[in-house]
Amino acid sequence: MFKEFKAFVLRGNVLDLAIAVIIGAAFGKIVTSLTDDIIMPIIGKVFGGLDFSSCFVILGKVPSALAGSSDYVALKKAGVPLLGYGAFITAAVNFVIIAFIIFMIIRAVNKAMPKAEEAPVEAAVEPADIALLREIRDELKKR
């Protein structure tokens, strides 16, 4: 069983997939930073200083120590039920950025890859007896 597992793991597709997952995770962190630290503050500035991380609705009781707090992370850590639509908007922007970048990468790869041309179909060589039968048929049709 160990030999089968080793053969499975060492196949090219599994290694490629593992590398893609690792690179994807790192890429996700870059996009999250881009969104949280660059794009969302610009969008917030355009909308009059709106901070999307503090956009939430409190759905339950807030502990007295955090009464009046607008810190989403602190309230969430305290176990207060929150409807964090600001975090959702940020995640949606992350998704759109990642999807667009993946689309652009796939588009570039598709353009760079040579198109598979259809190989000309060679006429199959007929056996001699079939060719002879065709000739006989054609002669009979002429008569």
Short mmCIF file of C-alpha atoms in Angstrom, two decimals:
data_model
loop_
_atom_site.label_atom_id
_atom_site.label_comp_id
_atom_site.label_asym_id
_atom_site.label_seq_id
_atom_site.Cartn_x
_atom_site.Cartn_y
_atom_site.Cartn_z
CA MET A 1 0.00 0.00 0.00
CA PHE A 2 2.89 2.37 0.72
CA LYS A 3 4.28 1.83 -2.78
CA GLU A 4 0.89 2.68 -4.31
CA PHE A 5 0.68 5.83 -2.21
CA LYS A 6 4.21 6.83 -3.17
CA ALA A 7 3.42 6.30 -6.86
CA PHE A 8 0.24 8.37 -6.48
CA VAL A 9 1.99 11.25 -4.71
CA LEU A 10 4.91 11.33 -7.12
CA ARG A 11 2.72 11.58 -10.20
CA GLY A 12 3.02 14.95 -11.89
CA ASN A 13 -0.60 16.01 -11.46
CA VAL A 14 -0.59 15.63 -7.68
CA LEU A 15 2.62 17.62 -7.30
CA ASP A 16 1.34 20.31 -9.65
CA LEU A 17 -1.87 20.55 -7.65
CA ALA A 18 0.02 20.82 -4.35
CA ILE A 19 2.20 23.60 -5.74
CA ALA A 20 -0.87 25.40 -7.09
CA VAL A 21 -2.59 25.24 -3.69
CA ILE A 22 0.47 26.69 -1.93
CA ILE A 23 0.88 29.47 -4.48
CA GLY A 24 -2.87 30.11 -4.42
CA ALA A 25 -2.84 30.53 -0.65
CA ALA A 26 0.03 33.01 -0.86
CA PHE A 27 -1.70 34.83 -3.72
CA GLY A 28 -4.89 35.01 -1.67
CA LYS A 29 -3.01 36.78 1.13
CA ILE A 30 -1.62 39.29 -1.35
CA VAL A 31 -5.08 40.00 -2.75
CA THR A 32 -6.53 40.29 0.76
CA SER A 33 -3.87 42.85 1.63
CA LEU A 34 -4.50 44.70 -1.63
CA THR A 35 -8.20 44.83 -0.89
CA ASP A 36 -7.99 45.65 2.84
CA ASP A 37 -5.08 48.09 2.69
CA ILE A 38 -5.45 49.81 -0.69
CA ILE A 39 -8.78 49.33 -2.48
CA MET A 40 -11.27 49.45 0.42
CA PRO A 41 -9.76 52.61 1.98
CA ILE A 42 -10.01 54.33 -1.42
CA ILE A 43 -13.62 53.20 -1.79
CA GLY A 44 -14.28 54.36 1.78
CA LYS A 45 -12.79 57.77 1.00
CA VAL A 46 -14.96 58.09 -2.11
CA PHE A 47 -18.05 57.34 0.01
CA GLY A 48 -17.18 59.97 2.63
CA GLY A 49 -14.84 58.17 5.00
CA LEU A 50 -16.89 54.99 5.27
CA ASP A 51 -14.88 52.16 6.83
CA PHE A 52 -16.27 48.88 5.56
CA SER A 53 -14.72 46.89 8.39
CA SER A 54 -16.98 48.73 10.84
CA CYS A 55 -20.16 48.13 8.85
CA PHE A 56 -22.18 45.64 10.85
CA VAL A 57 -25.46 45.18 12.65
CA ILE A 58 -25.49 43.91 16.23
CA LEU A 59 -27.94 41.03 16.55
CA GLY A 60 -27.57 40.18 20.23
CA LYS A 61 -26.61 41.39 23.66
CA VAL A 62 -23.34 43.31 23.96
CA PRO A 63 -21.26 42.80 27.13
CA SER A 64 -21.14 45.88 29.35
CA ALA A 65 -17.38 46.18 28.84
CA LEU A 66 -17.95 46.69 25.08
CA ALA A 67 -21.13 48.79 25.29
CA GLY A 68 -21.09 51.44 22.56
CA SER A 69 -18.06 49.88 20.85
CA SER A 70 -17.81 49.95 17.07
CA ASP A 71 -14.86 47.55 16.91
CA TYR A 72 -16.06 44.63 14.79
CA VAL A 73 -13.13 42.40 15.72
CA ALA A 74 -13.50 42.98 19.47
CA LEU A 75 -17.25 42.41 19.39
CA LYS A 76 -16.84 39.26 17.29
CA LYS A 77 -14.13 37.98 19.65
CA ALA A 78 -16.46 38.59 22.61
CA GLY A 79 -19.03 36.31 20.96
CA VAL A 80 -21.56 38.99 20.11
CA PRO A 81 -23.75 37.87 17.18
CA LEU A 82 -23.10 40.31 14.34
CA LEU A 83 -24.30 40.72 10.78
CA GLY A 84 -21.00 41.85 9.25
CA TYR A 85 -22.01 43.10 5.84
CA GLY A 86 -18.83 45.21 5.60
CA ALA A 87 -16.69 42.09 5.91
CA PHE A 88 -18.89 40.43 3.29
CA ILE A 89 -18.40 43.35 0.88
CA THR A 90 -14.65 43.11 1.40
CA ALA A 91 -14.71 39.34 0.76
CA ALA A 92 -16.82 39.89 -2.38
CA VAL A 93 -14.30 42.45 -3.68
CA ASN A 94 -11.49 39.96 -2.95
CA PHE A 95 -13.35 37.31 -4.95
CA VAL A 96 -13.92 39.60 -7.92
CA ILE A 97 -10.24 40.59 -7.98
CA ILE A 98 -9.04 36.99 -7.78
CA ALA A 99 -11.55 35.82 -10.40
CA PHE A 100 -10.52 38.62 -12.77
CA ILE A 101 -6.82 37.89 -12.35
CA ILE A 102 -7.38 34.16 -12.93
CA PHE A 103 -9.43 35.03 -16.02
CA MET A 104 -6.60 37.21 -17.35
CA ILE A 105 -4.01 34.49 -16.67
CA ILE A 106 -6.06 31.81 -18.41
CA ARG A 107 -6.75 34.15 -21.31
CA ALA A 108 -3.03 34.89 -21.70
CA VAL A 109 -2.13 31.20 -21.50
CA ASN A 110 -4.76 30.32 -24.10
CA LYS A 111 -3.37 32.96 -26.46
CA ALA A 112 0.21 31.87 -25.86
CA MET A 113 -0.45 28.17 -26.39
CA PRO A 114 -0.31 27.09 -30.01
CA LYS A 115 -3.65 25.99 -31.30
CA ALA A 116 -3.85 22.31 -31.99
CA GLU A 117 -4.26 21.99 -35.71
CA GLU A 118 -6.20 19.09 -36.96
CA ALA A 119 -3.91 16.58 -38.53
CA PRO A 120 -4.82 15.90 -42.14
CA VAL A 121 -6.66 12.66 -42.36
CA GLU A 122 -4.77 10.34 -44.60
CA ALA A 123 -6.83 8.23 -46.88
CA ALA A 124 -6.84 4.76 -45.53
CA VAL A 125 -5.26 2.31 -47.89
CA GLU A 126 -7.90 -0.14 -49.01
CA PRO A 127 -7.12 -3.80 -49.14
CA ALA A 128 -6.66 -5.06 -52.69
CA ASP A 129 -9.78 -7.24 -52.61
CA ILE A 130 -11.99 -4.29 -51.61
CA ALA A 131 -10.52 -2.14 -54.39
CA LEU A 132 -11.14 -4.98 -56.89
CA LEU A 133 -14.74 -5.35 -55.75
CA ARG A 134 -15.29 -1.58 -56.16
CA GLU A 135 -13.94 -1.74 -59.71
CA ILE A 136 -16.24 -4.66 -60.52
CA ARG A 137 -19.20 -2.79 -59.08
CA ASP A 138 -18.39 0.34 -61.06
CA GLU A 139 -18.06 -1.69 -64.29
CA LEU A 140 -21.40 -3.38 -63.67
CA LYS A 141 -23.06 0.01 -63.13
CA LYS A 142 -21.75 1.25 -66.48
CA ARG A 143 -23.44 -1.62 -68.37
#
